[in-house]
mmCIF file of C-alpha atoms in Angstrom:
data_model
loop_
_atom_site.group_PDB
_atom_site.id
_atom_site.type_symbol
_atom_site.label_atom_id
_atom_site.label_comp_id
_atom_site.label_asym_id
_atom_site.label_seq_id
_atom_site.Cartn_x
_atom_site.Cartn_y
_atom_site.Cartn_z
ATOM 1 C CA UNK A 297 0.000 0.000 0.000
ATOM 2 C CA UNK A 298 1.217 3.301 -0.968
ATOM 3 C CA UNK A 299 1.166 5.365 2.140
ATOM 4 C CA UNK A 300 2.402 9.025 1.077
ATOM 5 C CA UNK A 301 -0.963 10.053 -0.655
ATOM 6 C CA UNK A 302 -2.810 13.171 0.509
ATOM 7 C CA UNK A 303 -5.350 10.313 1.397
ATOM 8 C CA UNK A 304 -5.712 6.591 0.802
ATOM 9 C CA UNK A 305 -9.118 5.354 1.191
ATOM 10 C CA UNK A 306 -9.885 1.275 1.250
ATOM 11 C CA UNK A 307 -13.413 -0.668 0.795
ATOM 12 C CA UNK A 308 -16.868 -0.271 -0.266
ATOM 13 C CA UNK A 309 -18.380 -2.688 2.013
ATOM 14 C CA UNK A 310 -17.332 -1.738 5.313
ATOM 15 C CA UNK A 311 -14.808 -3.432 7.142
ATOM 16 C CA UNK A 312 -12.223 -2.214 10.365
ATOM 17 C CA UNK A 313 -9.908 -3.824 12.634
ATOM 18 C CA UNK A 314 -12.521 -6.456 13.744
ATOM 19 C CA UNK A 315 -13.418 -6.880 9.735
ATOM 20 C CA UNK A 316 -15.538 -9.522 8.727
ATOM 21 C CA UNK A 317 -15.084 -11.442 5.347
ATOM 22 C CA UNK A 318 -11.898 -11.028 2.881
ATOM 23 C CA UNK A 319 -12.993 -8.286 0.589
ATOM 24 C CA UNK A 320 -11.730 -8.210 -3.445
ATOM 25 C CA UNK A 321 -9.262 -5.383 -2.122
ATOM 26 C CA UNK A 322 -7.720 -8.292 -0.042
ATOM 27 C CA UNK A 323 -6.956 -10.970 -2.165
ATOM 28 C CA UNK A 324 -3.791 -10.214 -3.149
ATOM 29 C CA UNK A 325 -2.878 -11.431 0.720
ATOM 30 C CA UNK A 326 -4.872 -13.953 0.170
ATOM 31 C CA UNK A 327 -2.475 -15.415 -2.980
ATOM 32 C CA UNK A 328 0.449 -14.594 -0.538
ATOM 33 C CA UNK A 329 -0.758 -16.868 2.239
ATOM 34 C CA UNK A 330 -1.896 -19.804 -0.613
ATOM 35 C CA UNK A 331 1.267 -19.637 -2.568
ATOM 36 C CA UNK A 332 3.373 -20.144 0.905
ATOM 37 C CA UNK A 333 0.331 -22.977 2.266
ATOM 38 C CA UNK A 334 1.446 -24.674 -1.939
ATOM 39 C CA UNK A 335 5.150 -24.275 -1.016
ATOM 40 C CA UNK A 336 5.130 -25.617 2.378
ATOM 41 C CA UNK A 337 3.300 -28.604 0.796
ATOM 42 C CA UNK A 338 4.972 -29.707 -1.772
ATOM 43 C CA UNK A 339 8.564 -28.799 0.794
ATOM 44 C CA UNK A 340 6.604 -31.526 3.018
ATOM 45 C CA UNK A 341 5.915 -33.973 0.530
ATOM 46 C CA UNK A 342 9.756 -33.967 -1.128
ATOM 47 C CA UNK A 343 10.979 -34.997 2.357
ATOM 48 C CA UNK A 344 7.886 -37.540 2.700
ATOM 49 C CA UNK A 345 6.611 -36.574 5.983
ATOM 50 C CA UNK A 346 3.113 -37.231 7.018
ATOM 51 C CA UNK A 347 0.933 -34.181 7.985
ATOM 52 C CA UNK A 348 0.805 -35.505 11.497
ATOM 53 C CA UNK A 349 4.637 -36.390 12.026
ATOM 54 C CA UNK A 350 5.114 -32.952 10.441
ATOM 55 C CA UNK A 351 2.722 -31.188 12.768
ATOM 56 C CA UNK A 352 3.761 -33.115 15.715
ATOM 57 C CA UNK A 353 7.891 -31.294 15.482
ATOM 58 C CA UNK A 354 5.894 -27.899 15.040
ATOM 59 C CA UNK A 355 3.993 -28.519 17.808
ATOM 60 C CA UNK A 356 0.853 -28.038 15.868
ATOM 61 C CA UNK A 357 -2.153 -31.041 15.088
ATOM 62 C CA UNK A 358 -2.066 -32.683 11.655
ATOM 63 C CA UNK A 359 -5.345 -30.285 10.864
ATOM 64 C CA UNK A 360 -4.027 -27.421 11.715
ATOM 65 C CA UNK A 361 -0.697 -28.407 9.058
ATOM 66 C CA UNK A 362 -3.674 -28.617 6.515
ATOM 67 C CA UNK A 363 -5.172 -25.232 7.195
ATOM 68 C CA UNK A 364 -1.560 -23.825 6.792
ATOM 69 C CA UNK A 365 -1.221 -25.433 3.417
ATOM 70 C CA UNK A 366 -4.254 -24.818 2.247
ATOM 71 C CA UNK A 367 -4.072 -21.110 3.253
ATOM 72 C CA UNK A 368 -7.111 -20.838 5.821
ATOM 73 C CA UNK A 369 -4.722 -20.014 8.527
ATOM 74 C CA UNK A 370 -1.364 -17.849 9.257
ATOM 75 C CA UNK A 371 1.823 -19.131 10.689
ATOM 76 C CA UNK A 372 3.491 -17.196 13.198
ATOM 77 C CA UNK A 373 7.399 -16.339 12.028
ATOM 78 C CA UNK A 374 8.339 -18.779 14.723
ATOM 79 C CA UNK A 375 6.327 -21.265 13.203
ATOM 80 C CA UNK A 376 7.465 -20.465 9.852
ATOM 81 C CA UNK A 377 11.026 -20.233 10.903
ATOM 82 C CA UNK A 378 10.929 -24.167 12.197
ATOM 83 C CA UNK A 379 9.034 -25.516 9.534
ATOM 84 C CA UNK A 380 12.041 -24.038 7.192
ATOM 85 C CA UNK A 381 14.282 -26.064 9.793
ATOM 86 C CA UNK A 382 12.159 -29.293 9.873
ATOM 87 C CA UNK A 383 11.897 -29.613 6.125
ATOM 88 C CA UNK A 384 15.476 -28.582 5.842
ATOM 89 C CA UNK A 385 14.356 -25.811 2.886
ATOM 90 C CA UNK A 386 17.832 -23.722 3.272
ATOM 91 C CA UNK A 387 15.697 -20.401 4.109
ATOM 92 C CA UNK A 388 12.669 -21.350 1.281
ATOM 93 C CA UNK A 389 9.554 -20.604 3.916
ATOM 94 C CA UNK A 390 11.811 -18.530 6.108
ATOM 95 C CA UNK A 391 12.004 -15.716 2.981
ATOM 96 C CA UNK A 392 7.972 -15.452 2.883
ATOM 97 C CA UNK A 393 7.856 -14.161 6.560
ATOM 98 C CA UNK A 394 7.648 -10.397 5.578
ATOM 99 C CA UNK A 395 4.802 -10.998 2.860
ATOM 100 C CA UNK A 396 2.944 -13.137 5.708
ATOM 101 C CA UNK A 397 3.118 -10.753 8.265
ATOM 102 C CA UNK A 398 1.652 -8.516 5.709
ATOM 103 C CA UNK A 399 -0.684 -10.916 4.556
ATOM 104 C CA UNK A 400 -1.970 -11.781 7.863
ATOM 105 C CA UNK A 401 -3.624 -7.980 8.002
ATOM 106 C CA UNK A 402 -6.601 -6.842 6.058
ATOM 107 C CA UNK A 403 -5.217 -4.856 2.867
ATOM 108 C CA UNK A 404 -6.995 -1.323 4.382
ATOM 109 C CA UNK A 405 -4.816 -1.965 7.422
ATOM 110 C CA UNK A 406 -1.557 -3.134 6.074
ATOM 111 C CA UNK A 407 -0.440 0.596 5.996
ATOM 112 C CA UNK A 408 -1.421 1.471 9.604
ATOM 113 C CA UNK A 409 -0.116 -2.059 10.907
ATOM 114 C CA UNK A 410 3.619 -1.102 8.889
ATOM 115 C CA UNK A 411 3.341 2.270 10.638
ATOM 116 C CA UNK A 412 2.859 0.515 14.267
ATOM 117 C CA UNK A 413 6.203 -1.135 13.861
ATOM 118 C CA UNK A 414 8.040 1.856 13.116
ATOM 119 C CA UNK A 415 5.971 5.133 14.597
ATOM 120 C CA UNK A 416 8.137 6.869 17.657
ATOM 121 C CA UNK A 417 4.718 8.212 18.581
ATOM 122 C CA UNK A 418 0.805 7.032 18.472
ATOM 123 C CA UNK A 419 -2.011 9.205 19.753
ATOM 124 C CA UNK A 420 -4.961 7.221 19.569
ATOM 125 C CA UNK A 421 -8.691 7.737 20.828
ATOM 126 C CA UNK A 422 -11.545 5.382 20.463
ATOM 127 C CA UNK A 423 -15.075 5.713 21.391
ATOM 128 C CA UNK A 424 -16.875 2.352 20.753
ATOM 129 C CA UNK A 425 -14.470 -1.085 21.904
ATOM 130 C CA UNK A 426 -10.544 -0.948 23.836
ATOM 131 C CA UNK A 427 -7.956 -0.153 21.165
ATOM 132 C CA UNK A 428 -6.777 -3.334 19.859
ATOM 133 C CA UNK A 429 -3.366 -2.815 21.102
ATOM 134 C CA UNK A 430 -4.764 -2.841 24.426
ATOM 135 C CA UNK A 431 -6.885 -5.835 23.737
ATOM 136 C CA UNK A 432 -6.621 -8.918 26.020
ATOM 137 C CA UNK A 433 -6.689 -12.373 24.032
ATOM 138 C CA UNK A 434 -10.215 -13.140 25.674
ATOM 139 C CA UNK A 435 -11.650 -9.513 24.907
ATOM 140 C CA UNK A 436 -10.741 -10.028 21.170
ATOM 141 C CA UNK A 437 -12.540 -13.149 21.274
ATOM 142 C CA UNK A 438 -15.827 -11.994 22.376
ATOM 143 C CA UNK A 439 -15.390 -9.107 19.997
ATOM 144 C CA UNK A 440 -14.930 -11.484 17.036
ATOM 145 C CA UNK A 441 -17.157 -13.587 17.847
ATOM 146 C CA UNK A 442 -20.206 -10.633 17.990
ATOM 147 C CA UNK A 443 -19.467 -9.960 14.368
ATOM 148 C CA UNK A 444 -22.149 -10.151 12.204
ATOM 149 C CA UNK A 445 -21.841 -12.369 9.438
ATOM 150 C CA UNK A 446 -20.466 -14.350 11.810
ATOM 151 C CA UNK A 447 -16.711 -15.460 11.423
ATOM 152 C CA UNK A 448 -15.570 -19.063 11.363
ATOM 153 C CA UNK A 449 -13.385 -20.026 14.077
ATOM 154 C CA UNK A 450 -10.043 -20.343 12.071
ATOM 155 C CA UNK A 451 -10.594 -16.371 10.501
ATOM 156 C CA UNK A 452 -10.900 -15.591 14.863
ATOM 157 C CA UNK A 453 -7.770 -17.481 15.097
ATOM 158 C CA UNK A 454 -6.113 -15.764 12.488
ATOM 159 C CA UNK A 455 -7.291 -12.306 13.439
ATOM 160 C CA UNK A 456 -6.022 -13.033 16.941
ATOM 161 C CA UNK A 457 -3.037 -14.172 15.933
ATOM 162 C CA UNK A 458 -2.459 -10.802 14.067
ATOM 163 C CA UNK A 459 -3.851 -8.520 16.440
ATOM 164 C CA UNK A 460 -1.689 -10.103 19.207
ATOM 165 C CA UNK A 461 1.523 -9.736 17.375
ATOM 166 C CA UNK A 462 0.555 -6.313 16.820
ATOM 167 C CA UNK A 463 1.180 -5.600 20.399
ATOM 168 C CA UNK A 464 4.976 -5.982 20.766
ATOM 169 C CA UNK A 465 5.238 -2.708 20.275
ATOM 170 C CA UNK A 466 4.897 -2.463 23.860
ATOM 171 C CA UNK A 467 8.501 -4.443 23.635
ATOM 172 C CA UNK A 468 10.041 -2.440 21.213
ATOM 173 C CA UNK A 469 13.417 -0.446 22.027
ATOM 174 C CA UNK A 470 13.474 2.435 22.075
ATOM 175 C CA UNK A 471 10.064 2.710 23.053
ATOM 176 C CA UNK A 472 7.509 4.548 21.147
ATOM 177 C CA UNK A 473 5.697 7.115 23.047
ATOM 178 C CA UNK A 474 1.735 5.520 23.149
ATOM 179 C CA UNK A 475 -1.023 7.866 24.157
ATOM 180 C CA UNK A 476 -4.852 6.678 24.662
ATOM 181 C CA UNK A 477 -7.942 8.343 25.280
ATOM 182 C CA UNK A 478 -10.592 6.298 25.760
ATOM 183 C CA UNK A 479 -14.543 7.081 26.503
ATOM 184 C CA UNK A 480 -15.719 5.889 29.609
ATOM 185 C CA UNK A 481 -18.350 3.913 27.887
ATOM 186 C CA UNK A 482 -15.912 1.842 26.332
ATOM 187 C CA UNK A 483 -14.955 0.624 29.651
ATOM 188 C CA UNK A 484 -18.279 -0.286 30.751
ATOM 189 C CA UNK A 485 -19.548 -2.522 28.438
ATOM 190 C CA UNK A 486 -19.362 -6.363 29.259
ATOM 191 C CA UNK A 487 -18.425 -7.717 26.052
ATOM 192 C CA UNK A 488 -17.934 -11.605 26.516
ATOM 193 C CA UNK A 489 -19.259 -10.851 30.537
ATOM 194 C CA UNK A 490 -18.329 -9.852 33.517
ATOM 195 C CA UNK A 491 -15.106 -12.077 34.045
ATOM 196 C CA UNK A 492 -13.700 -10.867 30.513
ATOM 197 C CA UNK A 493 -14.448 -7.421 31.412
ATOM 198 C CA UNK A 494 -12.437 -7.872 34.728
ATOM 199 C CA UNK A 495 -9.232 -9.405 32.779
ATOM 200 C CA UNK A 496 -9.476 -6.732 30.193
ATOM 201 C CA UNK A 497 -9.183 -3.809 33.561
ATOM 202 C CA UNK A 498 -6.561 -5.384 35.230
ATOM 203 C CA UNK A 499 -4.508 -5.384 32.072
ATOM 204 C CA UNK A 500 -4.977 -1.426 31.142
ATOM 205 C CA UNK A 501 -4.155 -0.967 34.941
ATOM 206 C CA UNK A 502 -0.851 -3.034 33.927
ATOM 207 C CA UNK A 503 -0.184 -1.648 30.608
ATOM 208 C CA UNK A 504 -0.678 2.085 32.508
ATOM 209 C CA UNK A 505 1.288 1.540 34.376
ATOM 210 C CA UNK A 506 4.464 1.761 31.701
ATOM 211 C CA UNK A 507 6.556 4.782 31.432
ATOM 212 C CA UNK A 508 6.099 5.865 27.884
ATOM 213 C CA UNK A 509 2.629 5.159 27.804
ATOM 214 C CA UNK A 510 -0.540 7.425 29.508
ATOM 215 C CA UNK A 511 -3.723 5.955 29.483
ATOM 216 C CA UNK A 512 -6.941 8.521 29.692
ATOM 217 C CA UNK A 513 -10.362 8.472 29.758
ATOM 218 C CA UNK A 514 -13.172 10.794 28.941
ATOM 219 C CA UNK A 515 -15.765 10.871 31.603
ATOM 220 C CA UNK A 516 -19.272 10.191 30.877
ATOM 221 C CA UNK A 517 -20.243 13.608 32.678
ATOM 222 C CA UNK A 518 -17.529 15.894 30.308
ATOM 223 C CA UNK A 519 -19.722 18.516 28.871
ATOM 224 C CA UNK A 520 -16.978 19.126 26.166
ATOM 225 C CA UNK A 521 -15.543 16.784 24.048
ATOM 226 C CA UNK A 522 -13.431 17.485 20.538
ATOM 227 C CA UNK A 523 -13.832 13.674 19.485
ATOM 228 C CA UNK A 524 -17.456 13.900 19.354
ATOM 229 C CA UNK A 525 -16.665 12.925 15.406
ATOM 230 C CA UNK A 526 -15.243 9.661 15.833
ATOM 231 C CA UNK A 527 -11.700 7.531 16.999
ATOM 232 C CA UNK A 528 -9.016 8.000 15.215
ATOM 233 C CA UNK A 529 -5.036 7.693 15.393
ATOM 234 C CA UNK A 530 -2.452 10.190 15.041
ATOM 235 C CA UNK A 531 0.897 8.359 13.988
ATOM 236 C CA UNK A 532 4.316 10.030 14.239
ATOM 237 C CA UNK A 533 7.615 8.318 12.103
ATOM 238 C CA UNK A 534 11.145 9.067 13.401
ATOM 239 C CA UNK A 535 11.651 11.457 10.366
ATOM 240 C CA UNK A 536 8.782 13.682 11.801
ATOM 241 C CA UNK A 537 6.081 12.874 8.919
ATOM 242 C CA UNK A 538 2.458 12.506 10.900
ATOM 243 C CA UNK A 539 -0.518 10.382 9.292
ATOM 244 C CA UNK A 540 -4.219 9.886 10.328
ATOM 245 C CA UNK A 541 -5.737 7.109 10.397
ATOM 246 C CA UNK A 542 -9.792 6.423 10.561
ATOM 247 C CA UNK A 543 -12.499 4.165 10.577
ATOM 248 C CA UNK A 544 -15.914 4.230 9.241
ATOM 249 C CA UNK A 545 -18.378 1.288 8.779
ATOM 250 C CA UNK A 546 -17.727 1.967 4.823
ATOM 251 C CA UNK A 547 -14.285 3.249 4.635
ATOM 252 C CA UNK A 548 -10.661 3.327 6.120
ATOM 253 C CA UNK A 549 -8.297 6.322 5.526
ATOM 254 C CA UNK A 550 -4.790 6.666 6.031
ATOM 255 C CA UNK A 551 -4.205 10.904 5.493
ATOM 256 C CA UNK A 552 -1.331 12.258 5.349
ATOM 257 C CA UNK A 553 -1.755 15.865 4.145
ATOM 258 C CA UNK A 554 0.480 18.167 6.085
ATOM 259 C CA UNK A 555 -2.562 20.520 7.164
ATOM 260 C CA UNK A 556 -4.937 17.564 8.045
ATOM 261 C CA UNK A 557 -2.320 15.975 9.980
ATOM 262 C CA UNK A 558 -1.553 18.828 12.212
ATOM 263 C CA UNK A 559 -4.398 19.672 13.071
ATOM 264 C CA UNK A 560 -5.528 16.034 13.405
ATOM 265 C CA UNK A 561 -2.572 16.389 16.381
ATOM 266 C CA UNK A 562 -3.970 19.233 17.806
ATOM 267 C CA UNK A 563 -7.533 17.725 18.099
ATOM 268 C CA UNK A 564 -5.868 15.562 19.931
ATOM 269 C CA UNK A 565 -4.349 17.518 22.071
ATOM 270 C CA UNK A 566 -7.466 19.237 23.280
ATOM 271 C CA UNK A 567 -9.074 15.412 23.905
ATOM 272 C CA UNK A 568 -6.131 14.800 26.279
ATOM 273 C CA UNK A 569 -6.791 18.091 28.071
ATOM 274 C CA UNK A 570 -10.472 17.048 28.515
ATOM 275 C CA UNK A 571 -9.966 14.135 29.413
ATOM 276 C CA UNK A 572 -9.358 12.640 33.478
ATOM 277 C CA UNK A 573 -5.147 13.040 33.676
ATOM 278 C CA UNK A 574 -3.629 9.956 33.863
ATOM 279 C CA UNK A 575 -4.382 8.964 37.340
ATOM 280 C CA UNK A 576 -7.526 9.854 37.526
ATOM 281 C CA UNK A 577 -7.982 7.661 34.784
ATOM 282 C CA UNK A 578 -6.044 4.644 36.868
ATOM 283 C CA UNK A 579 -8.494 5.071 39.804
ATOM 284 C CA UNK A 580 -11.146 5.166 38.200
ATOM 285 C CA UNK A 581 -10.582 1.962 36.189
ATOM 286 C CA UNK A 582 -9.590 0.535 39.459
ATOM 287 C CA UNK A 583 -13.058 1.992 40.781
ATOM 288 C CA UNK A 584 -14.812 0.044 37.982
ATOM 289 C CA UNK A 585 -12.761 -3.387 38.682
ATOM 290 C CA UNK A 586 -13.989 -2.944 42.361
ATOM 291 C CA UNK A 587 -17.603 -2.707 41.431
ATOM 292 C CA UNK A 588 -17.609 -5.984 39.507
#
């Protein structure tokens, strides 16, 4: 995806982060992950290895060997890595990790996802679900599994696979500087129940508690608000250049006009100062965990 447009705008049938089927945009992934599922076949077969005996050194079931050949479900570069070793194909799967990390994300996010890995800065506020990055494994579950036409369970695998790996950026060093504002509303809902909800507060109350990131959240009783339009992401690279990216249920738009961005950053800026300060925001999540 070509990121340095004014503004690049993905989808006609509405799709985000928690996206339902693979639209026409998206197939060219989609030949990615079948052309490595074909390779890692035919590697298997050369050597004469059973699916099972094959799955049993990755660690994996003899079914879930066939969903990786047949391209219904994403290695992990670990994964990848070993099978290179197992079938002894001198760095012939290992090469495909880039395109399949790629793959792995819808083609409206591959952009934003490329921009995680590299951004010294995100400023991101949401309004309706806990930013994925934030997301515990259990809480992206119940998400998924709301979605409506309903996913299978591999495509929840997948998805949770991906969204998961997204997070080491809370690993990376140096550390990016990660700012959330959340709506208080967000943290209320008991997607998946009450015991999902719980796991998902004692994690932001972890993640929070991090030095380079500030978690914030906009009371239900703020009388002014500068996000009333919508979450959206402010992304900073190390050369300085700022993007904005957005979700709508019909469109997903990576901007990166100068003027746009700026004052995308500045919106921001006055969210934060609405917003509870950071430890406000702490004890009142703790407040919440309490009363469950």
């Amino acid at each position: 995806m070509a990121v340095d447009e004014a503004s690049v705008s993905f989808g006609d049938d509405g799709d985000n982060d928690e996206g339902t089927a693979a639209r026409p945009a998206d197939r060219s992934g989609q030949g990615v992950i079948n052309a490595f599922g074909r390779s890692m076949k035919m590697l298997r077969l050369r050597s004469g290895m059973e699916r099972a005996e094959f799955g049993q050194q990755l660690g994996y079931t003899a079914s879930t060997v066939a969903s990786f050949e047949q391209g219904r479900r994403i290695p992990s570069p670990r994964t990848i890595d070993r099978a290179d070793e197992v079938l002894e194909a001198g760095g012939l799967l290992s090469v495909w990790k880039e395109q399949m990390e790629r793959a792995q994300f819808p083609v409206f996010f591959q952009g934003m996802a490329a921009l995680e890995k590299k951004c010294v800065e995100l400023l991101m506020y949401d309004t309706h679900v806990v930013n994925g990055l934030l997301q515990t494994e259990e809480y992206m579950r119940a998400l998924l599994a709301m979605r409506r036409p309903t996913l299978d369970q591999e495509t929840i695998d997948q998805r949770v696979t991906a969204r998961l790996a997204r997070q080491a950026i809370f690993d990376r060093r140096p550390a990016p500087l990660l700012s959330f504002v959340m709506d208080e509303a967000v943290l209320r809902h008991r997607y998946g129940g009450k015991e999902v909800l719980r796991g998902q507060l004692e994690h932001l109350l972890l993640i929070g508690q991090q030095r380079n990131v500030e978690i914030q959240v906009m009371p239900l009783d703020c009388e002014d608000n500068a996000g009333v339009n919508g979450p959206f992401t402010v992304a900073t690279r190390k050369d300085g250049k700022k993007f904005v990216y957005s979700e709508a249920h019909a469109t997903s738009t990576l901007e990166t006009d100068p003027e746009q961005t700026v004052l995308a950053a500045a919106r921001y800026g006055i969210i934060r100062s609405q917003a509870l300060t950071p430890r406000e925001s702490l004890e009142l999540i703790e407040g919440l965990l309490g009363s469950l």
